[in-house]
mmCIF file of C-alpha atoms in Angstrom:
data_model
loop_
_atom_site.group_PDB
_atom_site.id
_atom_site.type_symbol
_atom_site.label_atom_id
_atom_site.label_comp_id
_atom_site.label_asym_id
_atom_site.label_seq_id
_atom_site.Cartn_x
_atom_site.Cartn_y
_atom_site.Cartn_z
ATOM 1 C CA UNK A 1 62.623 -51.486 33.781
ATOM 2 C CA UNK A 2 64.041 -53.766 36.139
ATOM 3 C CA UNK A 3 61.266 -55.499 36.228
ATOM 4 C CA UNK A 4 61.230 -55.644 32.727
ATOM 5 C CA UNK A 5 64.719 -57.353 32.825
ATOM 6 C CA UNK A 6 63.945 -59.358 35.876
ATOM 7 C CA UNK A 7 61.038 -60.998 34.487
ATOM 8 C CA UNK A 8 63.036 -63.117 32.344
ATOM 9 C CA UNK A 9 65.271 -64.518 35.501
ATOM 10 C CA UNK A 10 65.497 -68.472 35.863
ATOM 11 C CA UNK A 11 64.169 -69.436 38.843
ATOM 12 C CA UNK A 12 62.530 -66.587 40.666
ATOM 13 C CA UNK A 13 59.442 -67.721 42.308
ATOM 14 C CA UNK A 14 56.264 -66.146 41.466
ATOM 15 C CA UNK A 15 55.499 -66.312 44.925
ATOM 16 C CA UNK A 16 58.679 -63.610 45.401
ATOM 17 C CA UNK A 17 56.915 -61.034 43.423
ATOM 18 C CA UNK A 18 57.146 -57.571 45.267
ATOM 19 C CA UNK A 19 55.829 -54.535 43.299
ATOM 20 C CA UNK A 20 57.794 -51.173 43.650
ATOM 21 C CA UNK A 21 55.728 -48.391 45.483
ATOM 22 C CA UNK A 22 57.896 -45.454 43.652
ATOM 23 C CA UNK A 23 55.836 -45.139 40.189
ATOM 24 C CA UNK A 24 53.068 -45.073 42.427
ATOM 25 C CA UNK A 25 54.957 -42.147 44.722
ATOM 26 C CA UNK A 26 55.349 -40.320 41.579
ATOM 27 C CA UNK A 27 51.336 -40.455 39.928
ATOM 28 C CA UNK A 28 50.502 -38.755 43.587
ATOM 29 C CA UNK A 29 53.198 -35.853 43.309
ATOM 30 C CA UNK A 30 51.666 -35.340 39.776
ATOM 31 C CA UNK A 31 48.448 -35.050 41.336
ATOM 32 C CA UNK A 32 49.173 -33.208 44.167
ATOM 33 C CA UNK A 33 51.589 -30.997 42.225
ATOM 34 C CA UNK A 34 49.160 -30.354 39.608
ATOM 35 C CA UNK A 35 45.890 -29.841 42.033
ATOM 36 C CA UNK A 36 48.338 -26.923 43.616
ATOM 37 C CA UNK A 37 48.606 -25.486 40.594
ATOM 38 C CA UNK A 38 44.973 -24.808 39.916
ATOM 39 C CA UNK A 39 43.632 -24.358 43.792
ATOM 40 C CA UNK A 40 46.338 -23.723 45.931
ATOM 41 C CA UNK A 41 49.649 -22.882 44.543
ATOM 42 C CA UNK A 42 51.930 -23.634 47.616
ATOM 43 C CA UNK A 43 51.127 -27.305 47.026
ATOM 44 C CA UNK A 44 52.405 -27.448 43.660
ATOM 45 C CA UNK A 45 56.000 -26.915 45.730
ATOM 46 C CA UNK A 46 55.077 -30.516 47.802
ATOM 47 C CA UNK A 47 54.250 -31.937 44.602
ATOM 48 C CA UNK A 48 57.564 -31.444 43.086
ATOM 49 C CA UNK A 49 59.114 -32.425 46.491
ATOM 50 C CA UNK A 50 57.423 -35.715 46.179
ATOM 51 C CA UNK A 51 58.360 -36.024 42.604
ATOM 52 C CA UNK A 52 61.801 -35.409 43.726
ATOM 53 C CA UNK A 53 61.562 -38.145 46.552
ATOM 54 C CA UNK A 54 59.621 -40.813 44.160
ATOM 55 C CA UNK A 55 62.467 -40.536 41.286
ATOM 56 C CA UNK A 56 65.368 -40.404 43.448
ATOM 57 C CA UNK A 57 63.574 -43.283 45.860
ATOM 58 C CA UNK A 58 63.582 -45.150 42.407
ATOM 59 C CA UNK A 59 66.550 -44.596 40.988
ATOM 60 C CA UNK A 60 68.202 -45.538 44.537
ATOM 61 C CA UNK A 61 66.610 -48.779 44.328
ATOM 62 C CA UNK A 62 67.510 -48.904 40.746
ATOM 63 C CA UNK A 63 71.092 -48.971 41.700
ATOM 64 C CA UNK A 64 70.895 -51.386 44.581
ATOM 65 C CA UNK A 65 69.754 -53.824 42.089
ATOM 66 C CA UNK A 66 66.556 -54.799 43.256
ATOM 67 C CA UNK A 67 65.341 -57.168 41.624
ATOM 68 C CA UNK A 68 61.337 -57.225 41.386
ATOM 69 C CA UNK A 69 60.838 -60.982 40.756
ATOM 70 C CA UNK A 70 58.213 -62.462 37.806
ATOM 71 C CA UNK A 71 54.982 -60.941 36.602
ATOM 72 C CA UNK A 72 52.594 -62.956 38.082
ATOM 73 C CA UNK A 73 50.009 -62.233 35.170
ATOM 74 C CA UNK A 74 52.208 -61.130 31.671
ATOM 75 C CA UNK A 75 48.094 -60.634 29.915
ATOM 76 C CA UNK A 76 44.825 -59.293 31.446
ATOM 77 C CA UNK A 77 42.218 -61.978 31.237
ATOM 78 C CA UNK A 78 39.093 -61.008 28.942
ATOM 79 C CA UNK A 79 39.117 -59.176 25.294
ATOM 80 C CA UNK A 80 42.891 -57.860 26.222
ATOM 81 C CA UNK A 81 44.434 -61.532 26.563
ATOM 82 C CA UNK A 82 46.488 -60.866 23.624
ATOM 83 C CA UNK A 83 48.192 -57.919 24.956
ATOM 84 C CA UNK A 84 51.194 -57.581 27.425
ATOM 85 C CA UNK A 85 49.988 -56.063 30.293
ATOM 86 C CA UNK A 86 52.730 -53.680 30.182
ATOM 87 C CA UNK A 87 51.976 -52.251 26.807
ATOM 88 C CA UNK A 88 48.424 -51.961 27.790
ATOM 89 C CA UNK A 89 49.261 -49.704 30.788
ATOM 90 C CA UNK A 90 51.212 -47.797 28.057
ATOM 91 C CA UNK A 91 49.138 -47.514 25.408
ATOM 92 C CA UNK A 92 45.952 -46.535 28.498
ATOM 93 C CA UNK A 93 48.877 -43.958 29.238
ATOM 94 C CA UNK A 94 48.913 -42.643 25.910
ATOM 95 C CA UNK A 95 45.224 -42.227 25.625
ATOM 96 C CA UNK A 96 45.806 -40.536 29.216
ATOM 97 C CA UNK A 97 47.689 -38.370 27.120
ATOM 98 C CA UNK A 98 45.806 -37.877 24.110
ATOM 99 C CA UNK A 99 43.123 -36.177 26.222
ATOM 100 C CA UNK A 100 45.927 -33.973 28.255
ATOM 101 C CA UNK A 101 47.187 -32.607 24.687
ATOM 102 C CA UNK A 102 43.861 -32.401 22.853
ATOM 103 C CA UNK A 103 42.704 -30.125 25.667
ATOM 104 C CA UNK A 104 45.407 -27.638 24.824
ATOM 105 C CA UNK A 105 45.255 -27.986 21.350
ATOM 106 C CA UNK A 106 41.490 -27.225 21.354
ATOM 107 C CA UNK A 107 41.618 -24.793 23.832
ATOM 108 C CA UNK A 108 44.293 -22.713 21.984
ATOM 109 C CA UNK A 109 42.716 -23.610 18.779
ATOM 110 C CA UNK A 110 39.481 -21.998 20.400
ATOM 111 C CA UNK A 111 41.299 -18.450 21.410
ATOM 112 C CA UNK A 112 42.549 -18.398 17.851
ATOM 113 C CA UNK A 113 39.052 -18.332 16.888
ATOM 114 C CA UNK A 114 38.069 -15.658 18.512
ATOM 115 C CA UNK A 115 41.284 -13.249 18.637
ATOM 116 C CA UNK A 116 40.963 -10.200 16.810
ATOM 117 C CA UNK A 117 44.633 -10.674 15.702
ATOM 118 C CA UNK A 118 46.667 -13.712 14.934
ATOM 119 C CA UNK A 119 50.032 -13.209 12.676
ATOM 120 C CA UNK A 120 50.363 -15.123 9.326
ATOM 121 C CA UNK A 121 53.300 -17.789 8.661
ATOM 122 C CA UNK A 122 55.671 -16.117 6.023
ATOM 123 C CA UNK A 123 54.491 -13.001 6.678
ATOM 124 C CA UNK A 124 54.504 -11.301 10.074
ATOM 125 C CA UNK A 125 54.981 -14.129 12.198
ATOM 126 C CA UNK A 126 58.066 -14.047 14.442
ATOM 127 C CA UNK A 127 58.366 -17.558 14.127
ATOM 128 C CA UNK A 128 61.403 -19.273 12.290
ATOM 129 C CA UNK A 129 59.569 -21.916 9.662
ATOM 130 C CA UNK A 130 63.073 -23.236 8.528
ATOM 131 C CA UNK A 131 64.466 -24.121 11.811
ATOM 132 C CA UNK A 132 61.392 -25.738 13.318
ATOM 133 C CA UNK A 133 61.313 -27.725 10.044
ATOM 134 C CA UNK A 134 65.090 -28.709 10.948
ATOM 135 C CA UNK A 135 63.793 -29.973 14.380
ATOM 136 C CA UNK A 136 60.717 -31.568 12.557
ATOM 137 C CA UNK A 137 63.557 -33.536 10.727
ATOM 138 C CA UNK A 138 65.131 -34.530 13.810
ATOM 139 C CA UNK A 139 62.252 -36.164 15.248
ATOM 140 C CA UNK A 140 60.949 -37.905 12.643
ATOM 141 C CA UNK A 141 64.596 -39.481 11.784
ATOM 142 C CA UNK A 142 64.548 -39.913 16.026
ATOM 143 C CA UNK A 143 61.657 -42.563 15.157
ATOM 144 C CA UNK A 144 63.116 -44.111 12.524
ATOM 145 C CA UNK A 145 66.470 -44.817 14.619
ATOM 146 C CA UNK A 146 64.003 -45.755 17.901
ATOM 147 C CA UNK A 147 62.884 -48.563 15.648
ATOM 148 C CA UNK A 148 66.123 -49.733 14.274
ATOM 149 C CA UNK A 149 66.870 -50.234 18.071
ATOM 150 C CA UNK A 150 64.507 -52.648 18.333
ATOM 151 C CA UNK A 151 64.593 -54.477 15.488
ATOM 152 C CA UNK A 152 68.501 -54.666 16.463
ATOM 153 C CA UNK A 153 67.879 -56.207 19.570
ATOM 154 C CA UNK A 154 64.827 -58.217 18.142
ATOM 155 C CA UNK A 155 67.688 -59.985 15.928
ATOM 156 C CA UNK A 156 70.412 -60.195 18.629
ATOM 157 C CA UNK A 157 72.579 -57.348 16.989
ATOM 158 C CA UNK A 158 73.711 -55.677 19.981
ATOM 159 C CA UNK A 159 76.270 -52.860 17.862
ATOM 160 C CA UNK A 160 72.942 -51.842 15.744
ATOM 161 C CA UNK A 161 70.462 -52.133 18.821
ATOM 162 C CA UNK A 162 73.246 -49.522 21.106
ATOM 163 C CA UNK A 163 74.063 -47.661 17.929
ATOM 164 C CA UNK A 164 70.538 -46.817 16.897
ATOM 165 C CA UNK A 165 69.381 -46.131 20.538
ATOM 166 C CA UNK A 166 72.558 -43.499 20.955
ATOM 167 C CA UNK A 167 71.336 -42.093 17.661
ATOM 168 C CA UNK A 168 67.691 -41.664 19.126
ATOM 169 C CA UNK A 169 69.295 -39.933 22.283
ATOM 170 C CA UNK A 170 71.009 -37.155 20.231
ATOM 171 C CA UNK A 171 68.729 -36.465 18.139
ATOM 172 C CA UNK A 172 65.826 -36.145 21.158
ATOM 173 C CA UNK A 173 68.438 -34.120 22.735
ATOM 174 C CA UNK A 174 69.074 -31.669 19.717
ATOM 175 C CA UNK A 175 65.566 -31.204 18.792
ATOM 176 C CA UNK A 176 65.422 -29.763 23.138
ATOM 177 C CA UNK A 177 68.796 -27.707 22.476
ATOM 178 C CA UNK A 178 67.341 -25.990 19.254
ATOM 179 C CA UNK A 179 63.815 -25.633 20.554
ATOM 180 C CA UNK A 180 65.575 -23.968 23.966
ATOM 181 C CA UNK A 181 67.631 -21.420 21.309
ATOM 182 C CA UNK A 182 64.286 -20.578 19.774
ATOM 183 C CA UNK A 183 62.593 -19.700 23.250
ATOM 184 C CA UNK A 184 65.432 -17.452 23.932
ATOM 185 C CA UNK A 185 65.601 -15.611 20.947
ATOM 186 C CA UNK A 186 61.629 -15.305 20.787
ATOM 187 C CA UNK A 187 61.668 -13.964 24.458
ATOM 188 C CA UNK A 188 64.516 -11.721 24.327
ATOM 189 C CA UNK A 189 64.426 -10.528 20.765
ATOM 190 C CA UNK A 190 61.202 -10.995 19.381
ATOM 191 C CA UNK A 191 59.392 -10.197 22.553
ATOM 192 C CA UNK A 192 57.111 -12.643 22.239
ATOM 193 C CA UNK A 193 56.379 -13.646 26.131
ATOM 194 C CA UNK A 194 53.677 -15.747 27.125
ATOM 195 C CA UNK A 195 51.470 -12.516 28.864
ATOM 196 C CA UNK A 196 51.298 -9.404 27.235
ATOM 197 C CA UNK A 197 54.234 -7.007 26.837
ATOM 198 C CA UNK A 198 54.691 -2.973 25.375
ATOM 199 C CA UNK A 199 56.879 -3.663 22.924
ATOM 200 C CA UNK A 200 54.285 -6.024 21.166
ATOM 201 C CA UNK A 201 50.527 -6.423 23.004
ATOM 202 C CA UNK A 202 49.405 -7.587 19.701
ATOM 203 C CA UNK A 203 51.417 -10.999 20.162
ATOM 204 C CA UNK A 204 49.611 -11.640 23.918
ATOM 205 C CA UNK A 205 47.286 -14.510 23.085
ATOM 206 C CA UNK A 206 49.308 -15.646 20.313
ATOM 207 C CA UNK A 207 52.198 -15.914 22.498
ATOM 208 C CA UNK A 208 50.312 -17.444 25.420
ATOM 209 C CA UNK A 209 49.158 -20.588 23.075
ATOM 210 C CA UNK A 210 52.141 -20.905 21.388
ATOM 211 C CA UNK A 211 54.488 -21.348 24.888
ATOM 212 C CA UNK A 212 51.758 -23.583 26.025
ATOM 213 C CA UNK A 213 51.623 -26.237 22.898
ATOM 214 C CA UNK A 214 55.433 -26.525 22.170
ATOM 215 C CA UNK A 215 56.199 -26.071 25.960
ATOM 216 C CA UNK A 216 53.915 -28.933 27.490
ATOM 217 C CA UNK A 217 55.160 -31.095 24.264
ATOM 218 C CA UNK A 218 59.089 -30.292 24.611
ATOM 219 C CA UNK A 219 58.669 -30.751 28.611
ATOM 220 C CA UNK A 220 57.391 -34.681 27.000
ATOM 221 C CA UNK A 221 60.670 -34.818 24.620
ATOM 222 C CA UNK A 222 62.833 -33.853 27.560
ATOM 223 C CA UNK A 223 61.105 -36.967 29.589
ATOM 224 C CA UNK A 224 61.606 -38.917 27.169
ATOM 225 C CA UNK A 225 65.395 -38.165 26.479
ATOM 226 C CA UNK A 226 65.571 -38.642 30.349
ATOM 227 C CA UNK A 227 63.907 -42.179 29.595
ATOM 228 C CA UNK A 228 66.415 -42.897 26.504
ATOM 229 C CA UNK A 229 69.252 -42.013 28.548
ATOM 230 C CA UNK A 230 68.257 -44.449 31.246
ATOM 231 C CA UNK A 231 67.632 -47.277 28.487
ATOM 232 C CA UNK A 232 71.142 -46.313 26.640
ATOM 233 C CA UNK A 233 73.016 -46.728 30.414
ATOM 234 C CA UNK A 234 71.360 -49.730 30.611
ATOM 235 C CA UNK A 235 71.997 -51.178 26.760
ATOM 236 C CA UNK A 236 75.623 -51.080 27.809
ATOM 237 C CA UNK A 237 75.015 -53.489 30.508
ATOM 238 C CA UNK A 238 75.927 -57.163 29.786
ATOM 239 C CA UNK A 239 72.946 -59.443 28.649
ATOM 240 C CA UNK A 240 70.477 -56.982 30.523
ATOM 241 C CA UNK A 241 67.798 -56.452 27.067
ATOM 242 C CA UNK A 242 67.828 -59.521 24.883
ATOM 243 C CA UNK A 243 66.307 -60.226 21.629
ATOM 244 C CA UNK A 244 63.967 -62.491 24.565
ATOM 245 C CA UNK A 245 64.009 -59.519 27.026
ATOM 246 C CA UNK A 246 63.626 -56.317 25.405
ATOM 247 C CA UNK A 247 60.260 -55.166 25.973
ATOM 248 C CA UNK A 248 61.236 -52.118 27.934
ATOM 249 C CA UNK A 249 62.586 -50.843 24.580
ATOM 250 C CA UNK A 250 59.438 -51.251 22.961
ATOM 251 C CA UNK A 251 58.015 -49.617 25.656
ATOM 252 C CA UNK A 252 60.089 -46.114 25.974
ATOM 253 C CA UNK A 253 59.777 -46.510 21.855
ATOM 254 C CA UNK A 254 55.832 -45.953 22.195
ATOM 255 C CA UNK A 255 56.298 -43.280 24.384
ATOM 256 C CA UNK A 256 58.924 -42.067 21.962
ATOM 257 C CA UNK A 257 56.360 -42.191 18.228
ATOM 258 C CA UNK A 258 53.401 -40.709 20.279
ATOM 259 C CA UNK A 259 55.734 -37.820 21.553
ATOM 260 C CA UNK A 260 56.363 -37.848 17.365
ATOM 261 C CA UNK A 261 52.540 -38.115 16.626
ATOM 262 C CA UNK A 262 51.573 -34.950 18.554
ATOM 263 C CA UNK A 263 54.845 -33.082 16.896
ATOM 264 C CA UNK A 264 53.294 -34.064 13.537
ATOM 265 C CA UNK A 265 49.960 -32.374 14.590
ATOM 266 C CA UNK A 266 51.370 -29.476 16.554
ATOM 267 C CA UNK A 267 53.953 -27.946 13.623
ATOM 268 C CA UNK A 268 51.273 -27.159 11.034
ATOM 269 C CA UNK A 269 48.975 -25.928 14.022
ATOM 270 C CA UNK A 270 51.489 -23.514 15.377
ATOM 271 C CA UNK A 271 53.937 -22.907 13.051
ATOM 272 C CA UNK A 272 52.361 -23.371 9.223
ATOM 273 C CA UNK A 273 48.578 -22.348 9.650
ATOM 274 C CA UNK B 1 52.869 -59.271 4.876
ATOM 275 C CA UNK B 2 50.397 -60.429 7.547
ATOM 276 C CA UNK B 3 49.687 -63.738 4.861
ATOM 277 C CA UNK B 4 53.465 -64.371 5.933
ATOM 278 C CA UNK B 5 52.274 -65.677 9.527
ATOM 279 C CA UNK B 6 50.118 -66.727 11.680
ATOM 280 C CA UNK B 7 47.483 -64.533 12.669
ATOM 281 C CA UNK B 8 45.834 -64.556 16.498
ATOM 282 C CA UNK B 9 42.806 -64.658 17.094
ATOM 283 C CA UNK B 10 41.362 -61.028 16.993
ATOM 284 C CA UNK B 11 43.357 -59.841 14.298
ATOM 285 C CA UNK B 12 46.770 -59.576 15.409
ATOM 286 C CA UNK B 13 50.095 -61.360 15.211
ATOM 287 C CA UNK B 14 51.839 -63.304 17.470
ATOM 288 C CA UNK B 15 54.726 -61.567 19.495
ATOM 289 C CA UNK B 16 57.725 -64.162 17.430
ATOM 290 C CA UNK B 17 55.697 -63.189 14.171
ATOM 291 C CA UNK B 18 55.422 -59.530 14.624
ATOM 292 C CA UNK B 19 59.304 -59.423 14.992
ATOM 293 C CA UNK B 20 60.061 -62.222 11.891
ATOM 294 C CA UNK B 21 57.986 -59.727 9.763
ATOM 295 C CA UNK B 22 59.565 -57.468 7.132
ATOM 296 C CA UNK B 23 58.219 -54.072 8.101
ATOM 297 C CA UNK B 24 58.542 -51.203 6.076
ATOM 298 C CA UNK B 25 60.273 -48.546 8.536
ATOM 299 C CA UNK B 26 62.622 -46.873 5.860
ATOM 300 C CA UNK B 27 59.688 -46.566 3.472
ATOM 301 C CA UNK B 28 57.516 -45.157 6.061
ATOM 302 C CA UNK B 29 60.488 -42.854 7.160
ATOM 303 C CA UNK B 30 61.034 -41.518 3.419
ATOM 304 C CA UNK B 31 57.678 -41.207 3.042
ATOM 305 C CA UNK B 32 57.132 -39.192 6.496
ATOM 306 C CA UNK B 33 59.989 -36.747 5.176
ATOM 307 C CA UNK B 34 58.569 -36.394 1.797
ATOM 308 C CA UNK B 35 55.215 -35.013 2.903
ATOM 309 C CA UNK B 36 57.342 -32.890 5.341
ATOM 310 C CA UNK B 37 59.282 -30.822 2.797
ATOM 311 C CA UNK B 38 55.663 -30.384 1.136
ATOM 312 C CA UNK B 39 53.996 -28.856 4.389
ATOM 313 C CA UNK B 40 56.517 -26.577 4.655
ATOM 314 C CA UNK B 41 56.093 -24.824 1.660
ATOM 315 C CA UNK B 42 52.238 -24.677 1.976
ATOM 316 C CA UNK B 43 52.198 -21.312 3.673
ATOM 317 C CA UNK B 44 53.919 -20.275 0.419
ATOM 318 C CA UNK B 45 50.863 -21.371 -2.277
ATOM 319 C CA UNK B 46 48.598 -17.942 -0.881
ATOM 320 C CA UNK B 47 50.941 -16.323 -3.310
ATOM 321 C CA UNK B 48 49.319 -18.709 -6.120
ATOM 322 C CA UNK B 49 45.777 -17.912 -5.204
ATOM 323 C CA UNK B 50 45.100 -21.127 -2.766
ATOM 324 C CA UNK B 51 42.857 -20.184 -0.308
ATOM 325 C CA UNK B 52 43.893 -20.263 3.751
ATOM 326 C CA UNK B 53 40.680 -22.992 4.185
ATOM 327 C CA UNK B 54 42.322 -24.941 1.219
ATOM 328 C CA UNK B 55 45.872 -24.747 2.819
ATOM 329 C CA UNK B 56 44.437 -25.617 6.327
ATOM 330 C CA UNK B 57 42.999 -28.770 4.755
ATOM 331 C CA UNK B 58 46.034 -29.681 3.243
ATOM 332 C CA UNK B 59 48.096 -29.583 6.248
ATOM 333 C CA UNK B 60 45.256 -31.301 8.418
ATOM 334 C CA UNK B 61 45.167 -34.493 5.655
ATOM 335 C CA UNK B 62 49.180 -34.608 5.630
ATOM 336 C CA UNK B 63 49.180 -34.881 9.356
ATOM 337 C CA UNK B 64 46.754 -37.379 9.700
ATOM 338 C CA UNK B 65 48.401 -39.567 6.921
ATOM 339 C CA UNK B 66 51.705 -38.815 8.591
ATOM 340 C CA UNK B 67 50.441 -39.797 12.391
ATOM 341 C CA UNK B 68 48.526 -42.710 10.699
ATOM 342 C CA UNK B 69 51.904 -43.881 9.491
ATOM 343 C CA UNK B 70 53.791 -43.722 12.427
ATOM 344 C CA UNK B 71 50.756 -45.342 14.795
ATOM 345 C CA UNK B 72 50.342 -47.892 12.619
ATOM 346 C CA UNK B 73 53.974 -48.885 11.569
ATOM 347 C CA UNK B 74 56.538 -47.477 14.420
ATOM 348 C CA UNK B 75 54.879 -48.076 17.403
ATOM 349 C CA UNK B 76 53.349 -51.550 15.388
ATOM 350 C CA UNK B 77 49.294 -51.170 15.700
ATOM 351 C CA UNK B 78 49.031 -52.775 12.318
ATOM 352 C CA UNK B 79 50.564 -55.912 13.726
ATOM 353 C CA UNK B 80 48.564 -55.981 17.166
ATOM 354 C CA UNK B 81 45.299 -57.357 18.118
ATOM 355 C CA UNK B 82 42.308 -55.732 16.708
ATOM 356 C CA UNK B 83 40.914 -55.133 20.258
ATOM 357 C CA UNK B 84 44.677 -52.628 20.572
ATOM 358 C CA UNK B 85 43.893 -50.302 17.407
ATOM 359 C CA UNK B 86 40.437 -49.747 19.223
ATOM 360 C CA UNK B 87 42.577 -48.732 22.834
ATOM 361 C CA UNK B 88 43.768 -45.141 21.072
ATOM 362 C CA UNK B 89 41.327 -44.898 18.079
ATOM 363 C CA UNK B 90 37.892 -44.697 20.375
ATOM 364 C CA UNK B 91 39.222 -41.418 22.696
ATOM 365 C CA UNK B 92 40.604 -39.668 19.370
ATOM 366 C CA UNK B 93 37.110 -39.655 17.960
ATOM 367 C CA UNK B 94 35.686 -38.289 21.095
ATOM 368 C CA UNK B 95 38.684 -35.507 21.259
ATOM 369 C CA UNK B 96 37.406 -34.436 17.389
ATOM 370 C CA UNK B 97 34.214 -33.615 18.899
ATOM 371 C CA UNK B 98 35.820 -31.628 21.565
ATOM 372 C CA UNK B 99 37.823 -30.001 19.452
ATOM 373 C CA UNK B 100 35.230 -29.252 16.622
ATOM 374 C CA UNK B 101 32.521 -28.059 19.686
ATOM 375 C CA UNK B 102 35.319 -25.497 21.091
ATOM 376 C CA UNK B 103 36.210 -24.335 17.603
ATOM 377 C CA UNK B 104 33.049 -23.430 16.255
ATOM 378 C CA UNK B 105 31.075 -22.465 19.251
ATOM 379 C CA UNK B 106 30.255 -18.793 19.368
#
C-alpha cells in the first residue's frame, strides 16, 4: 500500500523502482507452513515463523517510510491492457481463492452426503439461526459501508471516505466477536467439537465440517479487519489516498465483497439447509 | 447507465467513467437484505408441506442472485472490461463440476 500511495509521487524516476521482497517472504511461509501441515507437521511451526518475520519485516519498512518508487507497467500488455495490474493480481487472488473455498465446501458438502446423520435447522440443530442471521446483517451492511468509502474518496469527501471505512472496521470486527461467542458456547455447551465427543458422537462429522467452513472463512474476515485497520491508520494520514490515489481502497474492498460472496454461500449451506 | 459514458474497448468503462457513474449500492444493499430476511425463514416452510429439495433450491437461487449482486455491483464487474467478468466466472464453472462430481458420486 505504499506503493499504492507512492505511485502517484511527482518526480520519482521509473528508473528508482525497487520492489519489496516481504509479500514475497510471506507466499513462502504460506507454503511452507501449509506443506507442514499435510507432510510434516514440525514445519508448519517455520512457516508461521516466517510469516511472523515477512509481516513484521513489512510493517518495519512500512514505518520507515519506504517509499517503493513508480510502477513501471500500471497494465499487462495483451487482452488485460484495460486492467490495473494490481487489480488483476487481486482478482487472480480471488480465483486463488475460489478454488481454496470450493474445495471445502464440496468436500463437506460430500460427507453430508454420505453421513448417516446430519441434524435439521429448526429442529435439532444446535446451531443459533437468529444470531448468525444478525452477523449475516453485519456483513452485508460491512459492504455497503466498504463502498461508501470509496465513492467518498472517489469524490474528495474525506469525513464520508474515514467515516464509512471506520464503519466497515466495526462491523468486520463484530461479525469476529459474535462468531467467537458462538464457538464458545457450541464447544462448551453444546458439545459440538470438531472430532467426536461422549456427550454427543452423533454431531462428529457434522461438527468437523461445520468448524472447517465458518473457521477457514472467519480466519479471512479476521485478515481482512487486520487489512481495514491498516487502511483506516492510514486514511487518517494527510493527503496519503486521494480521489487520484485511492486504489488500495478498492483493492482491500475486493478482498472485502468476496469475503461477503462466500458468507452469502456458506449461511444457507451450514446454517439453513 | 453505461449509455452515460464512454465505453472501452472490450466492454468496459474507463477508470474517470466508472467513478462519474451513478451506481446503485443502496438498492443493491436493500435488496441483498430483503432476500436475507426471506432465507431465513425457509427452514420454517417444511411445516407448510415444501419439500427439503424445494427449500434447497430456493436458498441455492437466492445466493446466487445475492453473490451475483455483490460481484457485479460492489466490487464493480459490471463496469470492467469484458475480458475481467471472464477472470472469476471461467474457475466458478469448473468448481460446479467439482462440486456436483463429489456430491453425487457414490
Amino acid at each position: 500500500m505504499a506503493d499504492e500511495h507512492a505511485s502517484s509521487l511527482d518526480g520519482h524516476a521509473g528508473a528508482e523502482h525497487h520492489g519489496s521482497v516481504w509479500p514475497f517472504v510471506i507466499a513462502l511461509a504460506g507454503g511452507v507452513g501449509f506443506a507442514g501441515v499435510i507432510t510434516y507437521f514440525p514445519l508448519a511451526f517455520v512457516g508461521l515463523g516466517l510469516l511472523a518475520f515477512g509481516v513484521g519485516g513489512w510493517l518495519w519498512q512500512d514505518a520507515r517510510g519506504v517509499r517503493f518508487g513508480d510502477v513501471t507497467h500500471s497494465t499487462e500488455p495483451g487482452m488485460f491492457r484495460d486492467v490495473s495490474i494490481r487489480k488483476l493480481g487481486m482478482w487472480l487472488f480471488i480465483v486463488s481463492e475460489i478454488f481454496f473455498f470450493s474445495a471445502i465446501i464440496g468436500n463437506s458438502l460430500a460427507l453430508r452426503a454420505r453421513a448417516e446423520y446430519w441434524p435439521s435447522p429448526g429442529v435439532d440443530s444446535p446451531l443459533n439461526i437468529p444470531l448468525t442471521a444478525v452477523n449475516t446483517f453485519m456483513l452485508i451492511a460491512s459492504s455497503f459501508t466498504m463502498v461508501q468509502a470509496l465513492k467518498g474518496i472517489e469524490r474528495g469527501n474525506l469525513r464520508n471516505f474515514r467515516l464509512a471505512l471506520l464503519a466497515t472496521l466495526i462491523l468486520g470486527a463484530t461479525f469476529v466477536s459474535i462468531q467467537v461467542y458462538e464457538y464458545n458456547k457450541l464447544f462448551f455447551f453444546e458439545h459440538l467439537t470438531p472430532w467426536k465427543n461422549s456427550v454427543a458422537p452423533q454431531l462428529a462429522t457434522f461438527g468437523t465440517t461445520f468448524y472447517m467452513q465458518t473457521g477457514f472463512h472467519g480466519a479471512h474476515v479476521t485478515g481482512g479487519v487486520i487489512g481495514l485497520a491498516y487502511l483506516n491508520y492510514k486514511a487518517w494520514k494527510k493527503d496519503w489516498f486521494t480521489p487520484k490515489n485511492h486504489e488500495a481502497v478498492e483493492l482491500v474492498g475486493l478482498y472485502w465483497h468476496f469475503v461477503d460472496i462466500v458468507w452469502i454461500f456458506l449461511f444457507p449451506i451450514v446454517y439453513l439447509i | 447507465m453505461e449509455s452515460q459514458t464512454e465505453l472501452k474497448e472490450g466492454g468496459g468503462l474507463a477508470k474517470a467513467a466508472i467513478e462519474t457513474v451513478k451506481k446503485p449500492y443502496f438498492a443493491v444493499f436493500v435488496m441483498l437484505g430483503v432476500v436475507t430476511l426471506f432465507e431465513i425463514n425457509v427452514p420454517g416452510l417444511g411445516a407448510y408441506g415444501i419439500p427439503k429439495i424445494v427449500q434447497i433450491t430456493m436458498l441455492i437461487a437466492t445466493s446466487v442472485a445475492k453473490a451475483t449482486l455483490v460481484a457485479l455491483y460492489y466490487m464493480h464487474l459490471k463496469y470492467e472490461p469484458l475480458v475481467l467478468r471472464y477472470v472469476p466466472l471461467v474457475p466458478l464453472g469448473l468448481v460446479a463440476i467439482l462440486i456436483l462430481a463429489l456430491v453425487v458420486r457414490k
